[in-house]
Coordinates of N, CA and C and ligand atoms in Angstrom, one line a residue:
X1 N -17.2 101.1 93.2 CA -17.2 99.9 92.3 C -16.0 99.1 92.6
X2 N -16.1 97.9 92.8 CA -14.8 97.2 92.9 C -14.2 97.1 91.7
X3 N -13.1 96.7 91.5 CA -12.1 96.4 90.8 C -12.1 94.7 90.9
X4 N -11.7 94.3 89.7 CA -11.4 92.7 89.4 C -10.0 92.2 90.1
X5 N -9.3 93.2 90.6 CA -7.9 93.3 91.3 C -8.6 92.6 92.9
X6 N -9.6 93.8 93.2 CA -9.8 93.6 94.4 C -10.8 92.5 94.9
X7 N -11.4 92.1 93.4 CA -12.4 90.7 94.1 C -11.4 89.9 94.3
X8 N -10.2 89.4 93.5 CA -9.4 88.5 93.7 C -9.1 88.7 94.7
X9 N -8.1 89.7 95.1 CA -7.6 89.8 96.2 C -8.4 89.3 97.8
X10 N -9.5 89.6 97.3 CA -11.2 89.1 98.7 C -10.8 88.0 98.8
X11 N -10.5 87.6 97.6 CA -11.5 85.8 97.9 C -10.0 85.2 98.0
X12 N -8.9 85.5 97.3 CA -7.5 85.0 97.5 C -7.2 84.8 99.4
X13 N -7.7 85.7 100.0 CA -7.2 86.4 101.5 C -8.3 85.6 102.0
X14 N -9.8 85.3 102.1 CA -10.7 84.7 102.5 C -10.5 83.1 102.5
X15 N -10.1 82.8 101.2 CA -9.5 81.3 100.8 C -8.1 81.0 101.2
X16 N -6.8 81.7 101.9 CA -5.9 81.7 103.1 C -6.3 81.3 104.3
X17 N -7.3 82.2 104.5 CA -8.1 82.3 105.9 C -8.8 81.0 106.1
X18 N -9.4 80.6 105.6 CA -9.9 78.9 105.9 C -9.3 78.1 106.0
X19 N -7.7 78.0 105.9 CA -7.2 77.5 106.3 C -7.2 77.1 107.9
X20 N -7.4 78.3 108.5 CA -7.4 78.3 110.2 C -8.7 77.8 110.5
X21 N -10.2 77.4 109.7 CA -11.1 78.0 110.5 C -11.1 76.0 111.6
X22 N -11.7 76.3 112.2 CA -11.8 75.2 113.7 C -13.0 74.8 113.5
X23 N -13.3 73.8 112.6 CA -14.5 73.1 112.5 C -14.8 71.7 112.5
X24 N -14.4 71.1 114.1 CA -14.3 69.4 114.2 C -15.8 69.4 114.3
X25 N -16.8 70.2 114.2 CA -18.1 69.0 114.3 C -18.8 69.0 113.1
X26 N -18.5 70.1 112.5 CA -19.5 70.3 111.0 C -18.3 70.2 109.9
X27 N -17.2 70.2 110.1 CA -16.6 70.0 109.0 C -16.7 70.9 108.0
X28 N -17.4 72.0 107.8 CA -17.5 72.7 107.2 C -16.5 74.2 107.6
X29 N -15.9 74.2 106.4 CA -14.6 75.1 107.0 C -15.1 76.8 105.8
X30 N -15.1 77.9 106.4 CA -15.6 79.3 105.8 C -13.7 79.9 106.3
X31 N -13.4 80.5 105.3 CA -13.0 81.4 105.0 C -13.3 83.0 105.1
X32 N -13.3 84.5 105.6 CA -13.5 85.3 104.7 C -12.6 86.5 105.1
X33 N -13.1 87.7 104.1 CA -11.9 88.7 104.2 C -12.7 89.9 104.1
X34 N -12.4 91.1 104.6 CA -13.6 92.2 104.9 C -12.1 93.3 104.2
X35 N -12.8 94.1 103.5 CA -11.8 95.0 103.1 C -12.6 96.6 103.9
X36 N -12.1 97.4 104.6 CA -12.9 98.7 105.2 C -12.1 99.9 104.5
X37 N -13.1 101.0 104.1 CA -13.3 102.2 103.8 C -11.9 102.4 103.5
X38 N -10.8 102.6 104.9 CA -9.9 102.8 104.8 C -8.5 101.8 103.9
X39 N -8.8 101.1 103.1 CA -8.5 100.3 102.8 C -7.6 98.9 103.6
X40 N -8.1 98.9 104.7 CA -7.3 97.6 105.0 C -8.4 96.3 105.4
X41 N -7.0 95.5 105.1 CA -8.4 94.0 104.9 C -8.3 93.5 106.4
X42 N -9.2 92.5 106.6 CA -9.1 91.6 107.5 C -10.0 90.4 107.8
X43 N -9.3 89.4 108.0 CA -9.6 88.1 107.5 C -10.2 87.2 108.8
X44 N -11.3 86.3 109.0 CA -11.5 85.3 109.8 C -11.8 84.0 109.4
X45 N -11.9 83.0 110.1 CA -12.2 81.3 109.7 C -13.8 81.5 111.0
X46 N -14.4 80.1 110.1 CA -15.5 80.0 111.7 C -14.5 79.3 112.9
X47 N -14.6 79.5 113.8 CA -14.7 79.0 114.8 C -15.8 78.5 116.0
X48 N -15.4 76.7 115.9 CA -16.8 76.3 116.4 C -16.4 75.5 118.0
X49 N -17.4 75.4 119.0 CA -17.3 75.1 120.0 C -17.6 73.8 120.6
X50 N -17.5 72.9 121.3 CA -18.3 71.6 122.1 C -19.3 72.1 122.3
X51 N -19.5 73.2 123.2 CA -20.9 73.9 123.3 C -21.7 74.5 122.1
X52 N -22.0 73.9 121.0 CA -22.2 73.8 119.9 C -22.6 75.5 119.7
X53 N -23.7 76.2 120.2 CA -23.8 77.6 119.9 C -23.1 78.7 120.2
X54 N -21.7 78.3 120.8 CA -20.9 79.3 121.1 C -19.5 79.1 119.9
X55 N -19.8 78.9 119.0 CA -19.3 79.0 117.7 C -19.6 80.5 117.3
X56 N -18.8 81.0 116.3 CA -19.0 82.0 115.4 C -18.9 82.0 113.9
X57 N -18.9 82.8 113.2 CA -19.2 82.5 111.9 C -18.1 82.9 111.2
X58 N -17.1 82.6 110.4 CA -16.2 83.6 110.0 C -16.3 85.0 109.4
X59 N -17.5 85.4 109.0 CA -17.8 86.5 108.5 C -17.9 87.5 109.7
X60 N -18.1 86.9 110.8 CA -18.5 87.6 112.0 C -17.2 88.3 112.7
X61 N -16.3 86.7 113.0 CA -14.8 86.9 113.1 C -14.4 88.1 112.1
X62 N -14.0 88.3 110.8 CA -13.5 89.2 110.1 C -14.1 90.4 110.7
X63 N -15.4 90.8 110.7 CA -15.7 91.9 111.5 C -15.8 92.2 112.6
X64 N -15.5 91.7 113.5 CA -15.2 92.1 114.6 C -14.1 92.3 115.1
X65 N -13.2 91.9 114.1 CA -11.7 91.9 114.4 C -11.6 93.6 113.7
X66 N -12.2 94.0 112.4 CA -12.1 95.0 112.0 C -12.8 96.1 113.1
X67 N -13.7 95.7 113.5 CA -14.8 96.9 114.5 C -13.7 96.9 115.6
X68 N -12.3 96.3 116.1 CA -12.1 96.1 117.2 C -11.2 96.9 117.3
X69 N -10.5 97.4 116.2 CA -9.3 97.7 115.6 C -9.3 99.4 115.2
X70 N -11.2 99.7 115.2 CA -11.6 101.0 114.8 C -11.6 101.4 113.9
X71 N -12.5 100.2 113.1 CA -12.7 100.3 111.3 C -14.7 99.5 111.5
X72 N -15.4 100.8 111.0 CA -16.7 100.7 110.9 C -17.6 100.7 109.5
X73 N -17.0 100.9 108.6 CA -17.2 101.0 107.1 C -16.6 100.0 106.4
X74 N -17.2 99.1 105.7 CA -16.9 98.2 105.0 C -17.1 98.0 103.8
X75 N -16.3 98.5 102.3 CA -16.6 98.3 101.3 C -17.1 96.7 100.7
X76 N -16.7 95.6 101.0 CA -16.5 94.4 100.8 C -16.3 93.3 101.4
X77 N -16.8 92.0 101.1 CA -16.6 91.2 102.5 C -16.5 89.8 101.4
X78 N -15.3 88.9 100.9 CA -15.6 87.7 100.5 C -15.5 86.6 101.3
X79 N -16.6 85.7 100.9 CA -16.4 84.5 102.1 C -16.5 83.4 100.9
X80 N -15.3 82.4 101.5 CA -15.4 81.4 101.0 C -15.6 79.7 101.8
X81 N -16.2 79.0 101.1 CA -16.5 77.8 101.3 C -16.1 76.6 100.7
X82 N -15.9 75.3 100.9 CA -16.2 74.1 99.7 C -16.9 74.0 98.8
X83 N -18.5 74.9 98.8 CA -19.0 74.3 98.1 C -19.9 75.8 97.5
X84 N -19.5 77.1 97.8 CA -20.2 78.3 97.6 C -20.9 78.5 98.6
X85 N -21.0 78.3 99.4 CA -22.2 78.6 100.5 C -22.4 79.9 101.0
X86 N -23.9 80.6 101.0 CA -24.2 81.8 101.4 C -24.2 82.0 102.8
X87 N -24.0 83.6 102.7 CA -23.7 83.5 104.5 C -24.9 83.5 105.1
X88 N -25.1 83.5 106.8 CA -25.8 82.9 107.1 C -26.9 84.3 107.7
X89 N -28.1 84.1 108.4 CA -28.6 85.5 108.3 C -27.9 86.3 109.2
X90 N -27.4 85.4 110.3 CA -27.1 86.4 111.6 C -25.5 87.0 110.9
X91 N -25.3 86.8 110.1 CA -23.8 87.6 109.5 C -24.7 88.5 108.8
X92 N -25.5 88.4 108.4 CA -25.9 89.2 107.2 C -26.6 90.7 108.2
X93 N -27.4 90.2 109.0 CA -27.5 91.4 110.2 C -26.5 91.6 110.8
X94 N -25.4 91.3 111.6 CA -24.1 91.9 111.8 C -23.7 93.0 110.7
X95 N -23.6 92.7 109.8 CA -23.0 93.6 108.6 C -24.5 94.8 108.6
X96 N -25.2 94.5 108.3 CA -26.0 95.8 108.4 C -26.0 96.6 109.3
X97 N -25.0 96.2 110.3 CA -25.3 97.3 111.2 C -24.1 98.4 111.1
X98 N -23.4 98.4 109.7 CA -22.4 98.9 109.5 C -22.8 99.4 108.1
X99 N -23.8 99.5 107.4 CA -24.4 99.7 106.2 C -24.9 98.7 105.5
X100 N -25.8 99.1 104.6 CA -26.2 98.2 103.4 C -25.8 98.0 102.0
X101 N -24.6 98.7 102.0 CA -24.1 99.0 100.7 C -23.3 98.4 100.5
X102 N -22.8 97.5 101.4 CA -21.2 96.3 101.6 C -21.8 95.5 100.5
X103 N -20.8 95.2 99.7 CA -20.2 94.3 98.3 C -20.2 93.0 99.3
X104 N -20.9 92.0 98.5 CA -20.9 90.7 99.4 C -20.6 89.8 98.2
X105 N -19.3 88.9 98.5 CA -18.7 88.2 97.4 C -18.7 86.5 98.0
X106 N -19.2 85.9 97.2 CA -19.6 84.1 97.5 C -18.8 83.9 96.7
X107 N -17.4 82.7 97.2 CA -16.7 81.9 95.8 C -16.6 81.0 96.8
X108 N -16.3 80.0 95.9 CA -15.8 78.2 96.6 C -14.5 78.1 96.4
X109 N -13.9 77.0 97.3 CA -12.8 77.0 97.2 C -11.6 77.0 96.1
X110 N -12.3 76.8 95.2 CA -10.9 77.0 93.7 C -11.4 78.4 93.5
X111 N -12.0 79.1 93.9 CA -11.7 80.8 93.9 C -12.8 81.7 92.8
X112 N -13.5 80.2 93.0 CA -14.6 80.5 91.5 C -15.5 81.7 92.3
X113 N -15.7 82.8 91.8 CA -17.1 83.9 92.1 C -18.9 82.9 92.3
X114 N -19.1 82.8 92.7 CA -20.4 82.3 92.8 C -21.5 83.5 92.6
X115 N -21.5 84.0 93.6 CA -22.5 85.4 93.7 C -21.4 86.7 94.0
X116 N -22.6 87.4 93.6 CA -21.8 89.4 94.2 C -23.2 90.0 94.3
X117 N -23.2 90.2 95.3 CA -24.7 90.8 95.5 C -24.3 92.4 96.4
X118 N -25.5 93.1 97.0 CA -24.7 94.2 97.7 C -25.7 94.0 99.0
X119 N -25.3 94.0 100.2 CA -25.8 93.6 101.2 C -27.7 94.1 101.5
X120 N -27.9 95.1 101.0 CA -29.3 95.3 101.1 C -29.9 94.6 99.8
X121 N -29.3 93.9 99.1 CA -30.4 92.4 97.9 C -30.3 91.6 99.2
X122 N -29.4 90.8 99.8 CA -29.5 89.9 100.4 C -30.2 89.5 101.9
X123 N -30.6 91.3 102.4 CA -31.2 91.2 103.4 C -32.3 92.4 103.5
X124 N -33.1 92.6 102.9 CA -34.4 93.3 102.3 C -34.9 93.6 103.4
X125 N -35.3 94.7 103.7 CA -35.8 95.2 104.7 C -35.1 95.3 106.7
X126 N -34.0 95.0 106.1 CA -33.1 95.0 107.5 C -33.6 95.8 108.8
X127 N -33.8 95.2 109.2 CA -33.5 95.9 110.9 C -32.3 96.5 111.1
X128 N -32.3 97.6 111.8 CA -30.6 98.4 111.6 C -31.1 99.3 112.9
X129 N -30.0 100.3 112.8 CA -29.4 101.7 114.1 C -30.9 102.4 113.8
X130 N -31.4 102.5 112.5 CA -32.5 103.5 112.1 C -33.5 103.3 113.1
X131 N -33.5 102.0 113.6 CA -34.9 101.8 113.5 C -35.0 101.9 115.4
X132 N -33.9 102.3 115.8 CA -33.8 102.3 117.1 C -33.3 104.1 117.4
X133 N -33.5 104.8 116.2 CA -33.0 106.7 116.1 C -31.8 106.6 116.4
X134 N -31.0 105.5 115.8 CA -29.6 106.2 115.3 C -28.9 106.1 113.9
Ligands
THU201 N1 -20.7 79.3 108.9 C1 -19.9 80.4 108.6 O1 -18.8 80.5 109.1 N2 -20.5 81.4 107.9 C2 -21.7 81.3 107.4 O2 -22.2 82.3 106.8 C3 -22.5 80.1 107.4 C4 -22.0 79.1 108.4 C5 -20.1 78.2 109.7 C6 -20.7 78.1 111.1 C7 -20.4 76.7 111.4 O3 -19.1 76.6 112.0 C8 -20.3 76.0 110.1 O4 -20.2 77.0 109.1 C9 -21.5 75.1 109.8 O5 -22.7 75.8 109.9

């Protein structure tokens, strides 16, 4: 169970993080912060490309910076936006491939909570490691 310490802390560190994110074409700037098993956090912005599909998503950024680092377990992940915005599906499959039980935290930029959902409400029936015998 999370702690009210530690939502803040998500969305405080996710809403830092958007600070960096690189979004001249969509203007739309994500924030987020992945907290793993072992307790340490780690934060990405989207970063977006000329080549418009070679962008990434900040939720993706934060995890891959943690998977990179040799953190596979993720209690928690908040992402923030301007306006609340939910993440998108191909984040939401990334994260499942690390469990379904990840705490998924939506706030907008003044740090308001929007949603808290747990990654298997948001992505029902996931495709995962199982379904390939791992
Ligand atoms: N974006 C994210 O960073 N996370 C999401 O979950 C939704 C979308 C980014 C991608 C792109 O840089 C911009 O927001 C507009 O789609």
């Amino acid at each position: 169970m999370l702690t009210n310490e530690i939502r803040a802390r998500l969305i405080q560190l996710a809403g830092e993080a958007r600070q960096w994110a690189y979004a001249p074409y969509s203007n739309y700037r994500v924030g987020a912060a992945a907290l793993t098993s072992s307790g340490r956090f780690f934060t990405g912005c989207n970063v977006e490309n000329a080549s418009y599909p070679n962008g990434l998503c900040a939720e993706r950024v934060a995890v891959f910076k943690a998977v990179s680092e040799g953190e596979r377990e993720f209690l928690a992940i908040a992402v923030v936006t301007g306006n609340g915005g939910t993440p998108c599906g191909a984040c939401r499959q990334v994260l499942a491939e690390f469990g379904l039980d990840t705490m998924v935290l939506i706030a907008d930029a003044e740090g308001n909570l929007k949603q808290e959902a747990r990654l298997s409400e948001l992505l029902p029936g996931a495709f995962g490691p199982g379904d390939l015998g791992k």
